[in-house]
Short mmCIF file of C-alpha atoms in Angstrom, two decimals:
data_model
loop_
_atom_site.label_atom_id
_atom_site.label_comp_id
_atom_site.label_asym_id
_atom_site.label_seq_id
_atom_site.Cartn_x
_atom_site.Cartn_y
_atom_site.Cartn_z
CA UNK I 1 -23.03 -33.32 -37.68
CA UNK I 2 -23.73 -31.83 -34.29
CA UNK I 3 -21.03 -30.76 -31.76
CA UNK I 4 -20.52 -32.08 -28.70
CA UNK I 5 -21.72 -30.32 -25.93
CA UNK I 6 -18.38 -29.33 -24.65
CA UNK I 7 -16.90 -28.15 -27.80
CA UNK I 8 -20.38 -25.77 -28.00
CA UNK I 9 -19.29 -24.60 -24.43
CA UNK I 10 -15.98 -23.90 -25.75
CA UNK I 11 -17.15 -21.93 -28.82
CA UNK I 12 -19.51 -19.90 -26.92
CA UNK I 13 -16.93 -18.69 -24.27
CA UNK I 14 -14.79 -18.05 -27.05
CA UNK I 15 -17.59 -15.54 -28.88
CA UNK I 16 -18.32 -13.90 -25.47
CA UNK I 17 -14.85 -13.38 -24.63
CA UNK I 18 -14.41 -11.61 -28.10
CA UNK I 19 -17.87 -9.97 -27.55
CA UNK I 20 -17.00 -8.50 -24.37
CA UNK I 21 -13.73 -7.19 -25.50
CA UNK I 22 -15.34 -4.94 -28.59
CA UNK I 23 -18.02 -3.94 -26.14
CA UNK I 24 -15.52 -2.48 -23.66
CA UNK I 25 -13.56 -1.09 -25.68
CA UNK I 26 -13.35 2.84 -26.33
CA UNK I 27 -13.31 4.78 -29.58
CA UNK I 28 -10.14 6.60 -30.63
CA UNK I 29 -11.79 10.25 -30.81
CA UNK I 30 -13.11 9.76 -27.53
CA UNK I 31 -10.10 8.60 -25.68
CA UNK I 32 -8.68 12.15 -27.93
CA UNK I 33 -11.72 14.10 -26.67
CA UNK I 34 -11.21 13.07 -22.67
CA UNK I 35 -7.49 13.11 -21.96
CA UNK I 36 -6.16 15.85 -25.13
CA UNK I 37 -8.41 18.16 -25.86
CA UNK I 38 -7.93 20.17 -22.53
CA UNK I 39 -4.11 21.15 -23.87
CA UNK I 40 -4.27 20.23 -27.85
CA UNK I 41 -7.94 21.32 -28.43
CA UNK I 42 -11.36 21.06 -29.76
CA UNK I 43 -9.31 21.57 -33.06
CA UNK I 44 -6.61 19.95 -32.40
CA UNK I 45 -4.26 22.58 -32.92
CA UNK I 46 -2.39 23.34 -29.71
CA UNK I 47 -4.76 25.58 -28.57
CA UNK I 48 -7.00 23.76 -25.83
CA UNK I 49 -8.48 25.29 -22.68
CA UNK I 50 -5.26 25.18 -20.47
CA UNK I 51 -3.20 26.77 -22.15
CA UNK I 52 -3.08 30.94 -21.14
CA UNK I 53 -0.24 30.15 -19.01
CA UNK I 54 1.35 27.78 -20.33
CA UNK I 55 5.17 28.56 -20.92
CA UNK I 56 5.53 26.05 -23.82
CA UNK I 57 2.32 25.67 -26.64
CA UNK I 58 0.99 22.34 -26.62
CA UNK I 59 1.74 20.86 -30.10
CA UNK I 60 -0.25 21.31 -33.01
CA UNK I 61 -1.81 17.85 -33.84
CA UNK I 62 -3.24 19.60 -37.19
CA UNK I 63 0.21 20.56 -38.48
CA UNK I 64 2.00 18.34 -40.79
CA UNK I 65 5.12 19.82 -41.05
CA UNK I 66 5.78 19.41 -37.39
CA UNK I 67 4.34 16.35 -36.74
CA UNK I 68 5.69 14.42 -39.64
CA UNK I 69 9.30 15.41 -37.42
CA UNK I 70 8.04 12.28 -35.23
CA UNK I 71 8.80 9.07 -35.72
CA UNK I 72 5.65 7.03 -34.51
CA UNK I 73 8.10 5.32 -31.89
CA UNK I 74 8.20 8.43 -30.56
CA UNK I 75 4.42 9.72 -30.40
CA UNK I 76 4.07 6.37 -28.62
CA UNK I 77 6.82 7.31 -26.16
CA UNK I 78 5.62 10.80 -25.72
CA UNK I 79 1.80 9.71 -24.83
CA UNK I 80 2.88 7.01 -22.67
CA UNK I 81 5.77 8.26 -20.86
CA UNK I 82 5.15 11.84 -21.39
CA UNK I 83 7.24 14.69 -22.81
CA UNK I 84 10.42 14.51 -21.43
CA UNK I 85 10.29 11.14 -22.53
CA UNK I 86 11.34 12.76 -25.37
CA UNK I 87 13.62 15.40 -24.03
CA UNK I 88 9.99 17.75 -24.61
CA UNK I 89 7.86 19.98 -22.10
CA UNK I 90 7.36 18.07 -18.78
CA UNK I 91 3.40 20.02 -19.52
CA UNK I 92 3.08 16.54 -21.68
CA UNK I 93 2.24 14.05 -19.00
CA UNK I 94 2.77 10.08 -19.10
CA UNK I 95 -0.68 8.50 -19.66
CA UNK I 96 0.58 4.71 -18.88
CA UNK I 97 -1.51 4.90 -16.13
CA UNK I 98 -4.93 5.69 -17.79
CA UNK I 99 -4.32 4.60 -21.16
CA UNK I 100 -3.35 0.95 -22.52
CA UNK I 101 -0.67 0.47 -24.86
CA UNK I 102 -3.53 -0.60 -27.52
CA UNK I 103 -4.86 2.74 -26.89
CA UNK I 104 -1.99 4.64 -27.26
CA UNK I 105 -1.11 2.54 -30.83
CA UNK I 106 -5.06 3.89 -31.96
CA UNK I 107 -4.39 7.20 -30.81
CA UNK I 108 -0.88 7.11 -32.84
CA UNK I 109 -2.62 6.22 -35.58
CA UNK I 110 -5.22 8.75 -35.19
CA UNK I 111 -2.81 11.51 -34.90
CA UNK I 112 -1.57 10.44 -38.33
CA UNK I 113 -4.87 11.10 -39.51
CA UNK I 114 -5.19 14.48 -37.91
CA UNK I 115 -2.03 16.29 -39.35
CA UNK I 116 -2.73 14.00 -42.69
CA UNK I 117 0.88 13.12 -42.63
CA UNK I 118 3.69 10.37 -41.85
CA UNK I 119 7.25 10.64 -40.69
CA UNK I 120 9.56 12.13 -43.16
CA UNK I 121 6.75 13.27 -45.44
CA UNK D 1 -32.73 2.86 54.66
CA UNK D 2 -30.91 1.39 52.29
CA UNK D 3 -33.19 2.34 49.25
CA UNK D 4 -33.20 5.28 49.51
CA UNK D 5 -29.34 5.98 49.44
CA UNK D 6 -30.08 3.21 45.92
CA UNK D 7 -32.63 5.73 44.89
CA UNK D 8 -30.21 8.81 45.78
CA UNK D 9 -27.54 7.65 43.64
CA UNK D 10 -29.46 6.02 40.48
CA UNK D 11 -30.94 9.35 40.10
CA UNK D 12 -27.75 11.38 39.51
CA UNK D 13 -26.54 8.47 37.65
CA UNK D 14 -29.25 7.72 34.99
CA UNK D 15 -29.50 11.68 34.38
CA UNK D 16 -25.79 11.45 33.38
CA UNK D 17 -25.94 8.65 31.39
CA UNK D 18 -28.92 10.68 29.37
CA UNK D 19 -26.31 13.98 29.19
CA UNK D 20 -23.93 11.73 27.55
CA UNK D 21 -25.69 9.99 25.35
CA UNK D 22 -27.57 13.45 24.00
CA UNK D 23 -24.54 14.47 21.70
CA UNK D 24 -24.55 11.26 20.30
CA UNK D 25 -28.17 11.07 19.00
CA UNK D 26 -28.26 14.35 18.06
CA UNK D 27 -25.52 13.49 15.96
CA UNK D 28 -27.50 10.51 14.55
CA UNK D 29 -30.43 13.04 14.12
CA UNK D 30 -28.53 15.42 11.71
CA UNK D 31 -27.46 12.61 10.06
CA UNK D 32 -30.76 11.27 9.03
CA UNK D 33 -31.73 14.52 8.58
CA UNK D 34 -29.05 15.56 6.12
CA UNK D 35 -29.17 12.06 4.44
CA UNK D 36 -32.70 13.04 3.75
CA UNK D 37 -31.42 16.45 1.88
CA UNK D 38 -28.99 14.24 -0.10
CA UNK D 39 -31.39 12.10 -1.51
CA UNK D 40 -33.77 14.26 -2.35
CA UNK D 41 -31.99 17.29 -3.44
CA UNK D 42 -28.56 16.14 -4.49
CA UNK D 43 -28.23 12.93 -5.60
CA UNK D 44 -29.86 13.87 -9.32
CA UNK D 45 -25.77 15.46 -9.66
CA UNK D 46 -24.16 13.42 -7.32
CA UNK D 47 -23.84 10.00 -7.06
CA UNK D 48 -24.00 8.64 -3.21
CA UNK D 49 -23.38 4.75 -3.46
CA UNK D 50 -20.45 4.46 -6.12
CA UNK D 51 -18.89 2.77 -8.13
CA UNK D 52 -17.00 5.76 -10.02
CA UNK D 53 -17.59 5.88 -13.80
CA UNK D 54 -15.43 2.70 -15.69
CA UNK D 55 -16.69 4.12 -19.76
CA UNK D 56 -16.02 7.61 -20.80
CA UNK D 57 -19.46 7.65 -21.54
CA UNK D 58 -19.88 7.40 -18.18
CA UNK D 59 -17.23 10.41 -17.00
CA UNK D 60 -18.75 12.68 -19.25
CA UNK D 61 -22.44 12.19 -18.18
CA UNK D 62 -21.02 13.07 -14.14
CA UNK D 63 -22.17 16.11 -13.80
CA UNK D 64 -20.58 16.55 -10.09
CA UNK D 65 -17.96 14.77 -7.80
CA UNK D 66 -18.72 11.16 -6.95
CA UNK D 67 -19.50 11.76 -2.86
CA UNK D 68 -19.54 8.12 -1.61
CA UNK D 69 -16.40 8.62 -0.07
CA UNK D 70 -17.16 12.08 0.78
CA UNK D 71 -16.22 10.95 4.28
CA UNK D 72 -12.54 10.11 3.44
CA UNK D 73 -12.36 13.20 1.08
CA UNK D 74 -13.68 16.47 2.72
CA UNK D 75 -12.73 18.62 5.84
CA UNK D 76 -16.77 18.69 7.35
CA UNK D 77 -15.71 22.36 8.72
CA UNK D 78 -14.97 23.74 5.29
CA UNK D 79 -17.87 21.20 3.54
CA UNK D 80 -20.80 23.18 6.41
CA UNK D 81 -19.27 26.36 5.14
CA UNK D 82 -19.01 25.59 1.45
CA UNK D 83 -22.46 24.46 0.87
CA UNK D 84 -24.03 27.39 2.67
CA UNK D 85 -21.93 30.04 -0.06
CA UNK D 86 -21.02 27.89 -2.55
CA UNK D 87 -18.33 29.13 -5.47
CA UNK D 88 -17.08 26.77 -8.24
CA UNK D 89 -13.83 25.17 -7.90
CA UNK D 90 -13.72 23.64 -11.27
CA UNK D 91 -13.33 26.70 -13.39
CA UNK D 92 -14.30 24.43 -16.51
CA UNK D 93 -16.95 22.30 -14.50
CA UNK D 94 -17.11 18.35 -13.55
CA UNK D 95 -16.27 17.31 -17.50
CA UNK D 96 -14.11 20.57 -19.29
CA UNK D 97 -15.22 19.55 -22.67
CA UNK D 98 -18.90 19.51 -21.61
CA UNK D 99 -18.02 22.75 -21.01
CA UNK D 100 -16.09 24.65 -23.43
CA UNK D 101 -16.45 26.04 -27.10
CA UNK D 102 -13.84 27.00 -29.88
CA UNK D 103 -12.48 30.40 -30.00
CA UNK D 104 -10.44 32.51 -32.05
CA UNK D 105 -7.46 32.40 -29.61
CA UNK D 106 -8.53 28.90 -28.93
CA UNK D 107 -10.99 26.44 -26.56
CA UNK D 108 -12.59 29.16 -23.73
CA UNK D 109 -15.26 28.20 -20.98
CA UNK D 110 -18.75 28.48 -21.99
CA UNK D 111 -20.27 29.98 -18.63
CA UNK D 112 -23.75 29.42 -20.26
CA UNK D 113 -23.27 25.82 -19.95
CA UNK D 114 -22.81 25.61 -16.27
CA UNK D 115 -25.13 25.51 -13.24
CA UNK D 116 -24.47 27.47 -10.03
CA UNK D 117 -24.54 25.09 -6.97
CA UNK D 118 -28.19 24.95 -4.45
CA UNK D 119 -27.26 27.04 -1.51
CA UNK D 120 -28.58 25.20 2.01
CA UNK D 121 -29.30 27.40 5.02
CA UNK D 122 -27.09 26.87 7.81
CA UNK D 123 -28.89 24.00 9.51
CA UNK D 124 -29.36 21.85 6.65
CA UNK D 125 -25.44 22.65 5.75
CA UNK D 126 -24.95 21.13 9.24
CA UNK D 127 -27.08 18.22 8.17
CA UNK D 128 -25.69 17.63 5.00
CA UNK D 129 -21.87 17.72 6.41
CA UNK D 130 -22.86 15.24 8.79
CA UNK D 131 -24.29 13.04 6.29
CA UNK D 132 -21.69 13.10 4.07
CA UNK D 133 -19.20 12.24 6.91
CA UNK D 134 -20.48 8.83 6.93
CA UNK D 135 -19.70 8.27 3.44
CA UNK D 136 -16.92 5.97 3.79
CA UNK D 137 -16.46 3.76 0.61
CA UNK D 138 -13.07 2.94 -0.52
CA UNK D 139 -11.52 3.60 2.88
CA UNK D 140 -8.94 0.50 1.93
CA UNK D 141 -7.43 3.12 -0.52
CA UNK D 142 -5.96 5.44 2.25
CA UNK D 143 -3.32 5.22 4.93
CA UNK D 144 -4.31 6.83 7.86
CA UNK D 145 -2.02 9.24 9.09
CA UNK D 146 0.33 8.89 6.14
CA UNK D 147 0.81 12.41 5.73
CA UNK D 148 3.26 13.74 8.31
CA UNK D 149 3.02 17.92 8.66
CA UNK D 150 5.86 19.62 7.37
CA UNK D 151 7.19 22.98 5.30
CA UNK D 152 8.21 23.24 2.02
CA UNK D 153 8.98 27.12 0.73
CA UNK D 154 6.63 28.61 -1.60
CA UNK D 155 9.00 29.14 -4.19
CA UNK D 156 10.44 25.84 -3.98
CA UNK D 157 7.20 24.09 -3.63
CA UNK D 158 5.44 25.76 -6.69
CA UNK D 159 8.62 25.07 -9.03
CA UNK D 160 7.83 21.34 -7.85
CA UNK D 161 4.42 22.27 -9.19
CA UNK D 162 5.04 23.72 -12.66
CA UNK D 163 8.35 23.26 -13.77
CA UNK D 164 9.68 19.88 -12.59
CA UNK D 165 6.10 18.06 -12.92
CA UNK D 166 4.18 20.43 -14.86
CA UNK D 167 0.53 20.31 -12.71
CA UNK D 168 0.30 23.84 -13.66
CA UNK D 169 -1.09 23.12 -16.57
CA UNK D 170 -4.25 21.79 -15.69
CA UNK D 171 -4.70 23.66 -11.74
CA UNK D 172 -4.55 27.21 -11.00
CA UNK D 173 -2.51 27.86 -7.96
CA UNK D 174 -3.84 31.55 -7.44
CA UNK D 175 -6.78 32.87 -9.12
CA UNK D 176 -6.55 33.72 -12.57
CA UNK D 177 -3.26 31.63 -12.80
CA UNK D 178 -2.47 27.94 -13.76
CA UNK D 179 -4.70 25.69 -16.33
CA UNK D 180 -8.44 25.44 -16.19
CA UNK D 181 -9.60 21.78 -16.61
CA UNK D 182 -8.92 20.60 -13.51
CA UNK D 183 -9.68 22.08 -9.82
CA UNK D 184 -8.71 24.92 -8.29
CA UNK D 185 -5.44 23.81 -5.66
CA UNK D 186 -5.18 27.03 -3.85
CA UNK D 187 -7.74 26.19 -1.96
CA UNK D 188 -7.55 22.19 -1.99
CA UNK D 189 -5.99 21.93 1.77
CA UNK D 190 -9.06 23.47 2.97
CA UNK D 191 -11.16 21.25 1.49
CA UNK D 192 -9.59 17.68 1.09
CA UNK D 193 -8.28 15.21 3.60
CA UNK D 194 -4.32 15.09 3.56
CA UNK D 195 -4.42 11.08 3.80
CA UNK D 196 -7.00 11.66 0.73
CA UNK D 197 -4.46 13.95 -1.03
CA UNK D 198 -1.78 11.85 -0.74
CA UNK D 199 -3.61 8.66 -1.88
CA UNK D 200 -5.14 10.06 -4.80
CA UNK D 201 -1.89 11.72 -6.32
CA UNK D 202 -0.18 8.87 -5.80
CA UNK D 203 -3.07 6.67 -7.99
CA UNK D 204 -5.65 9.30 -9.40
CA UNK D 205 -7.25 6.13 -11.42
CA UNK D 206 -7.65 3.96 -8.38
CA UNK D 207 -10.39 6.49 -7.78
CA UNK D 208 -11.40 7.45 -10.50
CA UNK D 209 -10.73 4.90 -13.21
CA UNK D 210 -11.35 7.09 -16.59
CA UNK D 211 -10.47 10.42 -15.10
CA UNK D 212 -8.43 12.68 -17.23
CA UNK D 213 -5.75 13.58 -14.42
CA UNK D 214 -2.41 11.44 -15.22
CA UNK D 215 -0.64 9.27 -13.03
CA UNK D 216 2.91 11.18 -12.78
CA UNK D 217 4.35 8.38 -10.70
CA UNK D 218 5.50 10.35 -7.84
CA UNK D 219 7.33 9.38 -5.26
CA UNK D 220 6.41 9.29 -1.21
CA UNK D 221 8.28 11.72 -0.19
CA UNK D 222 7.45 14.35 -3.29
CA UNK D 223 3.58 13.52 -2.30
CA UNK D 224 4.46 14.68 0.98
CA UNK D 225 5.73 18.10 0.02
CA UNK D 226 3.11 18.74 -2.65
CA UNK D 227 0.56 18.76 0.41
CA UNK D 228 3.08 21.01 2.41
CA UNK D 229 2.69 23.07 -0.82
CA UNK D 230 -1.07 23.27 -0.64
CA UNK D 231 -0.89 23.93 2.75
CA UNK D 232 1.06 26.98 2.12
CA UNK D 233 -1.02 28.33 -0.40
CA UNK D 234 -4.21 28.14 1.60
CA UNK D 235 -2.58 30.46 4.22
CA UNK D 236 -2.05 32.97 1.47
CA UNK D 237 -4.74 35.85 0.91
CA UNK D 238 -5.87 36.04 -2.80
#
């Protein structure tokens, strides 16, 4: 019943590779803490640190009747190619350059639980 | 005869040779000197051999810039003046949300959470600069000479700024005015390296791999006139 040697090499490579992975990998509310809190907000509600001169508010993460007006398509657009992306504020930068597109799909998702919403609701 | 004409000339020689090479260990001198001061007073804040954080965990627990390219980063002129009367650049510190609490008209700074810099007497700031001159990691990241001088008008070069890229939101370009989480920029050409400037802008992450500054893809030439930008601004009086 034992395994070859080779196929335990195999299986442990495996387990690291999938062990490594988890371990690098960042939590949703802190990738939301580092790169969105500075214009959305402790609170998520538009009102973060940068914004006293901003000419456009950042948008209100907490509010589902605006944020149910986006299609998840187009939060994903928005965060990764930034606002006018999405013909919005050019204040919304593209994050392709920090942020994977795995990231970007948690924080989507995470933004869903924020405004406790979905599109169309 | 013929020694003494030898000795004649050696003696001139050998005292020039000890002239020239003075500079260069007193140089050496300050360096060790100020490397000293780094160690032992700075390097509890600042880290001096690198690599830059790769976890948020990581960014957040820097409490000050990473200065193991401090060689490739700061003008030494305005880095001996700096340290001697130092003021804070980052209005909202080295991490902003390490530094800032809810309020009723939203997030504001909380000063009680941050630490004025140590002030060095003029020597030591000598020291120090020196020091930090040698600091020279991650040289392979900058073009020498890549920035070429040149104007841009200050109206044309701050709608560049805000409106058509939107850095206003995170720099203030005049005290008082602009966003708060990242540095200050009116006063960035005194401070940083144009080759630096360019070559961060261009890839803030290749720095600094977690830090919360975007990439906004620009392109050579719009590098070039955000530095004739700075430029401009840190002629103006504030």
């Amino acid at each position: 019943m034992q395994l070859p040697r080779t196929r335990w090499v195999f299986v442990s490579l495996i387990l690291l590779a999938v062990a490594s992975s988890a371990w690098g990998a960042e939590r949703v509310e802190d990738i939301y803490k580092t790169y969105c809190w500075q214009c959305h907000g402790k609170r998520a509600d538009g009102m973060g640190v940068n914004i006293r001169d901003m000419s456009v508010q950042p948008r209100d993460h907490s509010d589902a009747k605006e944020m149910s007006g986006r299609s998840d398509d187009e939060l994903f657009k928005a965060i990764k190619e930034g606002g006018q992306s999405i013909s919005k504020s050019v204040q919304m930068p593209p994050w392709s350059g920090v942020l994977s597109d795995d990231e970007i799909n948690l924080l989507v998702e995470y933004l869903r639980e924020l405004c406790e919403c979905k599109f169309g609701s | 005869m013929k020694m003494a004409t030898k000795r004649r000339l050696h003696g001139p020689a050998i005292w020039l040779c000890l002239l020239l090479a003075l500079p260069v260990s007193v140089s050496v001198w300050a360096q060790d000197e100020g490397m000293a001061i780094l160690k032992s007073e700075c390097s509890s804040c600042h880290d001096l051999s690198g690599p830059a954080p790769t976890t948020l965990k990581g960014l957040w627990a820097r409490e000050a810039p990473d200065l193991f390219y401090a060689g490739i980063k700061y003008k030494q002129n305005w880095l001996e003046a700096w340290l001697q009367k130092p003021q804070r650049i980052r209005p909202a510190g080295m991490f902003y949300a390490n530094h800032i609490k809810a309020g009723e008209d939203g997030d504001v700074i909380d000063e009680s959470t941050l630490k004025p810099h140590i002030a060095l007497s003029a020597d030591q700031a000598h020291e120090v600069s020196e020091a930090l001159m040698t600091l020279k990691s991650n040289s392979d990241l900058i073009v020498k000479g890549e920035y070429k001088p040149g104007k841009i008008s200050p109206t044309m070069g701050e709608l560049m700024f805000d409106k058509f890229r939107g850095c206003l939101a995170c720099h203030e370009i005049e005290p008082g005015y602009g966003g708060l989480a990242g540095p200050e920029v009116f006063t960035v050409a005194k401070r940083l390296q144009e080759d630096y400037l360019i070559s961060y802008m261009r890839n803030p992450q290749a720095w600094d791999p977690k830090i919360f500054m975007p990439n906004k893809h620009l392109k050579a030439r719009d590098l070039q006139k955000f530095v004739h930008y700075f430029r401009g601004l840190s002629e103006e009086k504030f």
